[in-house]
Amino acid sequence: MSAWQEVVEAKRARREALIPAEYKVSAEHLPPVDTRSVIDFAPKTGIMSSREVEITDTDDVKLLLQRLASGEYKAAEVLEAFIKRTCIAHQVVNPLTEIHFDDARRWAAELDKELETTGKPRGPLHGLPISVKDQFKIKGSDATIAYVSYANKPADTDSVLIALLKQAGAVPFVKTNLPQTIMYAETNNELWGTTLNPHNRTLHAGGSSGGEGALVAFKGSPLGVGTDIGGSVRIPAALCGLFGLRPSNHRFPYEGAANSLVGQITIPSVLGPLSRSLSGLVAFSKGVLSQCPWLLDPQTPSMPWSEERYQQARSQKKLNIGVMWNDGMVRPFPPYTRAMKEVLAKMSAQHDIVDFEPYDTQSMLEILGGAFAADGGKDIEAAIAPLKEPLGPNVSGVGQAELPGHAQWLLNKRKLDFQKTCLDHWNATASRTKDGRPIDILIVPGGTYTALPHKSDLNINYTGIFNVTDNPVVVLPITKVDQDKDAKPTSAPAEFFSDEDKKWFEYYDPSKLVNAPVGIQVVGRRYEEEAILGFAEQVWNTWSAS
């Protein structure tokens, strides 16, 4: 056994030892490996009481917080309920990396005592268990980001996000899986293994925040925090049937989090929440911004939460809605087009809808690729060198020529020019709307594909574009793949956009995508997180109304 394999074996054994024996499902009661959906498995195990099932089935984070603040639910009992469901989740979909049950229990007990003594909750997130992607450092715990060589190097302090979440009363209790390098849209690695999609375990959970996607979808956590540099919050949200938020650059504090490609600032990574309710995204945003993160993270702008802007957006009577049906390079799978048509059919009764010509996808991909590979893969090579751990087959950029300093300047200028072109394109929609205003929101497919069988080809066309333009985006879970409604087209398009378009058309087979969720993206203007959450709420309420 090689040195890196010994580390993997020890780390996995340590993780398994932290799962209480009484929360483990016996081997004979685990679902057979060919059981696809395990989304409703937890209540059937007998491990959870009816009250614990009730607690973890509460998708509405706002309601859960109200019950915690009133004392109807104790922080300790809510935490234990989610710990149980998380332990069950781990045995069937493998979402976890680091486990912090004991520390979380101590913190929850303190919160209960404080509420009992003072009559006041600790903060806006009082008692809410929160899971976080492995990147976020928790004192005393590793933040390996799936590199074996980063194991056994515990953090000596919390990242800013963790500190502020606790300050707001939240209870961080587990960290979740991600791909090696964090730069891929499926979650697998040599250190922690592969995370499965609880809706269909033959499919992946997306990435790079796939551990969060799987855990939150399984109801092992009411609210998770991921990161997004090319779609890494939005892809798991869309593929796991969740709500997700990709905010504008630096709106939430990234300081102190572990990362790949450190120093690459052409396309910054951002952090954002995943939840089974829109109220979870709102609660996270309000809760974190209420703690003045700009005082601890020099990159975070001094922009408190604007309740006025949020309420204005959620009550605006008429929206101008742009619709980008495809990206001009690759058509999305049929269920995305169906989902968008069904949503827009309901929205059109009250709102103005205009088609939106796609941005220049090829230029976007060149900007992203140039930024991510600018160091020629040196950051990744340095991470794997100490233990000679293998590099995942999906990692790109290693071995390429380094981008010289002046070339990086030119790449940054190209990005800025691209952003201006896209902004002008957005504003030009004013010439086609009925009231002469530009669009308020843009609705876009959640991706090219739904969740796919493991180790499939992937792309980030529909998500990466908004990392380059830096627009805030909310993902809404709309439907699932339907074998009849989403049947493979009987004939090909008269003309394919590209070879990639042809490849994905030929690849599409709904029989392999049983139960796969389908989400859409609702895009807003830069640094308008409050507005996009309010506008997305309007879309969701209209769509979900009977």
Short mmCIF file of C-alpha atoms in Angstrom, two decimals, residues 47-346:
data_model
loop_
_atom_site.label_atom_id
_atom_site.label_comp_id
_atom_site.label_asym_id
_atom_site.label_seq_id
_atom_site.Cartn_x
_atom_site.Cartn_y
_atom_site.Cartn_z
CA ILE A 47 -33.66 5.14 13.81
CA MET A 48 -35.66 8.37 13.92
CA SER A 49 -38.67 9.16 16.11
CA SER A 50 -41.80 10.61 14.56
CA ARG A 51 -40.91 14.01 16.02
CA GLU A 52 -37.43 13.83 14.52
CA VAL A 53 -38.93 12.98 11.15
CA GLU A 54 -41.28 15.96 11.54
CA ILE A 55 -38.36 18.26 12.33
CA THR A 56 -36.19 17.12 9.42
CA ASP A 57 -39.16 17.11 7.03
CA THR A 58 -39.64 20.84 7.70
CA ASP A 59 -38.34 22.18 4.41
CA ASP A 60 -39.29 25.79 5.17
CA VAL A 61 -36.25 27.21 6.97
CA LYS A 62 -38.19 30.30 8.04
CA LEU A 63 -40.69 28.08 9.87
CA LEU A 64 -37.92 26.03 11.46
CA LEU A 65 -36.25 29.20 12.72
CA GLN A 66 -39.53 30.49 14.14
CA ARG A 67 -40.02 27.26 16.09
CA LEU A 68 -36.44 27.41 17.38
CA ALA A 69 -36.71 31.06 18.41
CA SER A 70 -39.98 30.46 20.25
CA GLY A 71 -38.62 27.44 22.11
CA GLU A 72 -41.14 25.08 20.51
CA TYR A 73 -38.12 23.19 19.24
CA LYS A 74 -34.91 23.01 21.26
CA ALA A 75 -31.66 23.55 19.39
CA ALA A 76 -30.32 20.30 20.83
CA GLU A 77 -33.24 18.19 19.62
CA VAL A 78 -33.23 19.77 16.17
CA LEU A 79 -29.51 19.12 15.87
CA GLU A 80 -29.85 15.50 16.97
CA ALA A 81 -32.66 14.92 14.47
CA PHE A 82 -30.50 16.18 11.63
CA ILE A 83 -27.47 14.27 12.93
CA LYS A 84 -29.48 11.05 12.71
CA ARG A 85 -30.68 11.79 9.19
CA THR A 86 -27.18 12.83 8.15
CA CYS A 87 -25.74 9.56 9.44
CA ILE A 88 -28.32 7.64 7.43
CA ALA A 89 -27.57 9.78 4.37
CA HIS A 90 -23.89 9.02 4.66
CA GLN A 91 -24.50 5.29 4.55
CA VAL A 92 -26.42 5.46 1.27
CA VAL A 93 -25.04 8.46 -0.70
CA ASN A 94 -21.63 9.29 0.90
CA PRO A 95 -21.84 13.09 1.30
CA LEU A 96 -19.59 13.65 4.34
CA THR A 97 -15.93 14.50 4.88
CA GLU A 98 -15.42 15.88 8.40
CA ILE A 99 -17.84 15.29 11.31
CA HIS A 100 -18.32 17.73 14.21
CA PHE A 101 -21.19 16.23 16.19
CA ASP A 102 -19.71 16.69 19.67
CA ASP A 103 -18.75 20.33 19.18
CA ALA A 104 -22.14 21.02 17.62
CA ARG A 105 -23.94 19.39 20.55
CA ARG A 106 -22.06 21.56 23.03
CA TRP A 107 -22.89 24.70 21.04
CA ALA A 108 -26.57 23.76 20.69
CA ALA A 109 -26.80 23.20 24.46
CA GLU A 110 -25.34 26.68 25.04
CA LEU A 111 -27.91 28.18 22.70
CA ASP A 112 -30.77 26.44 24.52
CA LYS A 113 -29.47 27.68 27.86
CA GLU A 114 -29.14 31.23 26.54
CA LEU A 115 -32.70 31.25 25.19
CA GLU A 116 -34.04 29.83 28.44
CA THR A 117 -32.11 32.38 30.52
CA THR A 118 -32.61 35.54 28.48
CA GLY A 119 -35.79 34.78 26.58
CA LYS A 120 -34.02 35.89 23.40
CA PRO A 121 -32.51 33.86 20.57
CA ARG A 122 -28.78 34.21 20.00
CA GLY A 123 -29.28 35.68 16.51
CA PRO A 124 -31.27 35.36 13.30
CA LEU A 125 -30.06 31.79 12.69
CA HIS A 126 -30.54 30.61 16.29
CA GLY A 127 -30.25 26.84 16.60
CA LEU A 128 -30.23 26.10 12.86
CA PRO A 129 -27.96 23.18 11.93
CA ILE A 130 -25.88 24.06 8.89
CA SER A 131 -23.63 21.86 6.77
CA VAL A 132 -20.72 23.39 4.87
CA LYS A 133 -18.55 22.36 1.96
CA ASP A 134 -15.18 20.94 2.99
CA GLN A 135 -13.41 24.17 2.02
CA PHE A 136 -14.65 26.06 5.08
CA LYS A 137 -12.20 25.74 7.93
CA ILE A 138 -13.44 24.70 11.35
CA LYS A 139 -10.90 24.92 14.16
CA GLY A 140 -9.35 21.56 14.96
CA SER A 141 -10.50 19.94 11.73
CA ASP A 142 -8.87 19.32 8.35
CA ALA A 143 -9.90 21.19 5.22
CA THR A 144 -8.38 18.79 2.71
CA ILE A 145 -10.40 19.94 -0.32
CA ALA A 146 -9.97 16.28 -1.38
CA TYR A 147 -6.17 16.39 -1.58
CA VAL A 148 -4.67 13.50 0.38
CA SER A 149 -1.56 15.57 1.15
CA TYR A 150 -3.70 18.14 2.99
CA ALA A 151 -4.94 15.52 5.48
CA ASN A 152 -3.95 15.65 9.15
CA LYS A 153 -3.34 19.39 9.08
CA PRO A 154 -6.15 20.73 11.27
CA ALA A 155 -7.10 24.39 11.04
CA ASP A 156 -6.07 26.57 13.96
CA THR A 157 -9.00 28.93 13.50
CA ASP A 158 -12.46 29.09 11.95
CA SER A 159 -12.95 30.65 8.54
CA VAL A 160 -14.82 33.96 8.67
CA LEU A 161 -18.04 32.36 7.43
CA ILE A 162 -18.05 29.77 10.23
CA ALA A 163 -17.37 32.45 12.85
CA LEU A 164 -20.22 34.61 11.57
CA LEU A 165 -22.65 31.71 11.29
CA LYS A 166 -22.03 30.84 14.94
CA GLN A 167 -22.30 34.50 15.88
CA ALA A 168 -25.73 34.51 14.22
CA GLY A 169 -26.71 31.42 16.24
CA ALA A 170 -26.27 28.72 13.61
CA VAL A 171 -24.83 25.30 14.43
CA PRO A 172 -22.25 24.02 11.90
CA PHE A 173 -22.12 20.25 12.32
CA VAL A 174 -20.63 18.52 9.26
CA LYS A 175 -18.48 19.23 6.24
CA THR A 176 -19.24 17.75 2.85
CA ASN A 177 -17.61 16.20 -0.17
CA LEU A 178 -16.21 17.85 -3.29
CA PRO A 179 -14.03 16.79 -6.23
CA GLN A 180 -10.25 16.86 -6.16
CA THR A 181 -9.11 20.42 -7.10
CA ILE A 182 -12.73 21.65 -6.58
CA MET A 183 -12.75 22.31 -10.32
CA TYR A 184 -15.20 19.74 -11.66
CA ALA A 185 -18.95 19.29 -11.94
CA GLU A 186 -19.07 15.79 -10.41
CA THR A 187 -18.14 14.93 -6.84
CA ASN A 188 -15.59 12.14 -6.59
CA ASN A 189 -12.03 11.82 -5.35
CA GLU A 190 -9.53 9.28 -4.01
CA LEU A 191 -9.73 10.56 -0.44
CA TRP A 192 -13.46 10.46 0.27
CA GLY A 193 -14.95 8.53 -2.64
CA THR A 194 -17.97 9.28 -4.84
CA THR A 195 -21.11 11.09 -3.72
CA LEU A 196 -24.35 9.69 -5.14
CA ASN A 197 -27.58 11.46 -6.04
CA PRO A 198 -30.31 10.44 -3.56
CA HIS A 199 -32.99 10.78 -6.25
CA ASN A 200 -31.21 8.12 -8.30
CA ARG A 201 -27.95 6.64 -7.05
CA THR A 202 -26.85 5.64 -10.54
CA LEU A 203 -26.57 9.37 -11.24
CA HIS A 204 -24.10 11.92 -9.91
CA ALA A 205 -24.99 14.78 -7.56
CA GLY A 206 -23.18 17.46 -9.54
CA GLY A 207 -20.24 19.46 -8.36
CA SER A 208 -18.24 20.83 -7.05
CA SER A 209 -20.62 21.25 -4.07
CA GLY A 210 -22.10 17.80 -4.68
CA GLY A 211 -21.82 16.70 -1.06
CA GLU A 212 -24.05 19.60 -0.07
CA GLY A 213 -26.47 18.84 -2.88
CA ALA A 214 -26.86 15.21 -1.85
CA LEU A 215 -27.07 15.87 1.91
CA VAL A 216 -29.59 18.71 1.71
CA ALA A 217 -31.73 16.80 -0.80
CA PHE A 218 -31.76 13.79 1.56
CA LYS A 219 -32.92 16.16 4.33
CA GLY A 220 -29.80 15.53 6.36
CA SER A 221 -29.32 19.28 6.61
CA PRO A 222 -31.85 22.12 6.33
CA LEU A 223 -29.31 24.51 4.84
CA GLY A 224 -25.93 23.97 3.24
CA VAL A 225 -23.17 26.26 2.05
CA GLY A 226 -21.25 25.61 -1.14
CA THR A 227 -18.96 27.58 -3.41
CA ASP A 228 -19.30 28.50 -7.07
CA ILE A 229 -16.60 29.33 -9.62
CA GLY A 230 -18.24 27.84 -12.71
CA GLY A 231 -21.59 26.64 -11.39
CA SER A 232 -20.60 24.68 -8.30
CA VAL A 233 -23.60 25.77 -6.22
CA ARG A 234 -26.08 25.90 -9.09
CA ILE A 235 -25.25 22.57 -10.72
CA PRO A 236 -25.82 20.49 -7.55
CA ALA A 237 -28.95 22.54 -6.80
CA ALA A 238 -30.39 21.90 -10.26
CA LEU A 239 -29.36 18.23 -10.29
CA CYS A 240 -30.55 17.47 -6.74
CA GLY A 241 -33.89 19.34 -6.80
CA LEU A 242 -32.88 22.26 -4.58
CA PHE A 243 -32.93 26.03 -4.37
CA GLY A 244 -29.50 27.62 -4.68
CA LEU A 245 -27.97 31.09 -4.80
CA ARG A 246 -24.86 32.19 -6.65
CA PRO A 247 -24.24 35.75 -5.35
CA SER A 248 -22.14 38.49 -6.92
CA ASN A 249 -18.40 38.37 -6.26
CA HIS A 250 -17.44 38.92 -2.61
CA ARG A 251 -20.98 39.68 -1.36
CA PHE A 252 -20.52 36.93 1.23
CA PRO A 253 -17.21 36.42 3.10
CA TYR A 254 -14.78 33.87 1.65
CA GLU A 255 -11.88 34.83 3.92
CA GLY A 256 -10.15 31.88 5.57
CA ALA A 257 -11.61 29.19 3.33
CA ALA A 258 -9.29 26.66 1.71
CA ASN A 259 -9.15 26.76 -2.07
CA SER A 260 -7.47 25.63 -5.25
CA LEU A 261 -5.82 28.08 -7.65
CA VAL A 262 -5.14 30.50 -4.80
CA GLY A 263 -4.32 33.93 -6.22
CA GLN A 264 -6.40 33.46 -9.36
CA ILE A 265 -8.72 36.48 -9.19
CA THR A 266 -9.85 36.87 -12.80
CA ILE A 267 -12.85 34.65 -12.02
CA PRO A 268 -13.30 34.60 -8.22
CA SER A 269 -15.00 31.77 -6.43
CA VAL A 270 -18.04 32.83 -4.40
CA LEU A 271 -19.96 31.09 -1.64
CA GLY A 272 -23.69 30.54 -1.59
CA PRO A 273 -26.46 28.57 0.13
CA LEU A 274 -28.43 25.49 -0.94
CA SER A 275 -31.77 24.68 0.64
CA ARG A 276 -35.07 22.90 0.11
CA SER A 277 -36.85 26.26 0.42
CA LEU A 278 -36.39 29.75 -0.92
CA SER A 279 -36.73 30.95 2.65
CA GLY A 280 -33.48 29.14 3.37
CA LEU A 281 -31.62 31.27 0.84
CA VAL A 282 -33.16 34.43 2.28
CA ALA A 283 -32.45 33.42 5.89
CA PHE A 284 -28.81 32.69 5.07
CA SER A 285 -28.33 35.96 3.19
CA LYS A 286 -29.95 38.08 5.89
CA GLY A 287 -28.25 36.16 8.68
CA VAL A 288 -24.72 36.45 7.31
CA LEU A 289 -25.04 40.08 6.23
CA SER A 290 -26.50 41.00 9.63
CA GLN A 291 -23.11 40.13 11.14
CA CYS A 292 -21.18 42.82 9.17
CA PRO A 293 -18.82 40.46 7.30
CA TRP A 294 -16.96 43.41 5.75
CA LEU A 295 -15.36 43.98 9.15
CA LEU A 296 -13.58 40.62 8.90
CA ASP A 297 -13.14 40.07 5.16
CA PRO A 298 -11.39 42.90 3.26
CA GLN A 299 -12.93 41.75 -0.03
CA THR A 300 -16.53 41.95 1.18
CA PRO A 301 -18.24 45.26 0.38
CA SER A 302 -20.03 47.15 3.13
CA MET A 303 -23.50 46.30 1.85
CA PRO A 304 -26.01 45.43 4.59
CA TRP A 305 -29.10 43.45 3.66
CA SER A 306 -31.75 45.71 2.09
CA GLU A 307 -35.15 44.52 3.26
CA GLU A 308 -36.72 47.36 1.29
CA ARG A 309 -35.25 46.12 -2.01
CA TYR A 310 -36.24 42.53 -1.26
CA GLN A 311 -39.84 43.47 -0.46
CA GLN A 312 -40.02 45.75 -3.48
CA ALA A 313 -38.92 42.95 -5.81
CA ARG A 314 -41.21 40.30 -4.37
CA SER A 315 -44.23 42.62 -4.71
CA GLN A 316 -43.45 44.27 -8.08
CA LYS A 317 -46.64 43.81 -10.07
CA LYS A 318 -45.16 43.44 -13.52
CA LEU A 319 -41.85 41.92 -14.46
CA ASN A 320 -40.02 42.11 -17.74
CA ILE A 321 -38.63 38.62 -18.24
CA GLY A 322 -35.97 37.63 -20.74
CA VAL A 323 -35.75 34.00 -21.85
CA MET A 324 -32.54 32.41 -23.12
CA TRP A 325 -33.66 29.07 -24.52
CA ASN A 326 -30.16 27.91 -25.39
CA ASP A 327 -26.59 29.20 -25.34
CA GLY A 328 -26.05 29.14 -29.10
CA MET A 329 -23.51 26.33 -28.78
CA VAL A 330 -25.29 23.36 -27.15
CA ARG A 331 -29.03 22.86 -26.80
CA PRO A 332 -30.17 21.81 -23.32
CA PHE A 333 -31.79 18.45 -22.69
CA PRO A 334 -35.55 18.44 -23.52
CA PRO A 335 -36.73 18.46 -19.87
CA TYR A 336 -35.13 21.89 -19.39
CA THR A 337 -36.99 23.32 -22.35
CA ARG A 338 -40.22 21.79 -21.08
CA ALA A 339 -39.67 23.18 -17.58
CA MET A 340 -39.08 26.67 -18.93
CA LYS A 341 -42.14 26.53 -21.18
CA GLU A 342 -44.35 25.39 -18.31
CA VAL A 343 -43.09 28.14 -15.99
CA LEU A 344 -43.39 30.84 -18.63
CA ALA A 345 -46.90 29.75 -19.59
CA LYS A 346 -47.97 30.68 -16.07
#
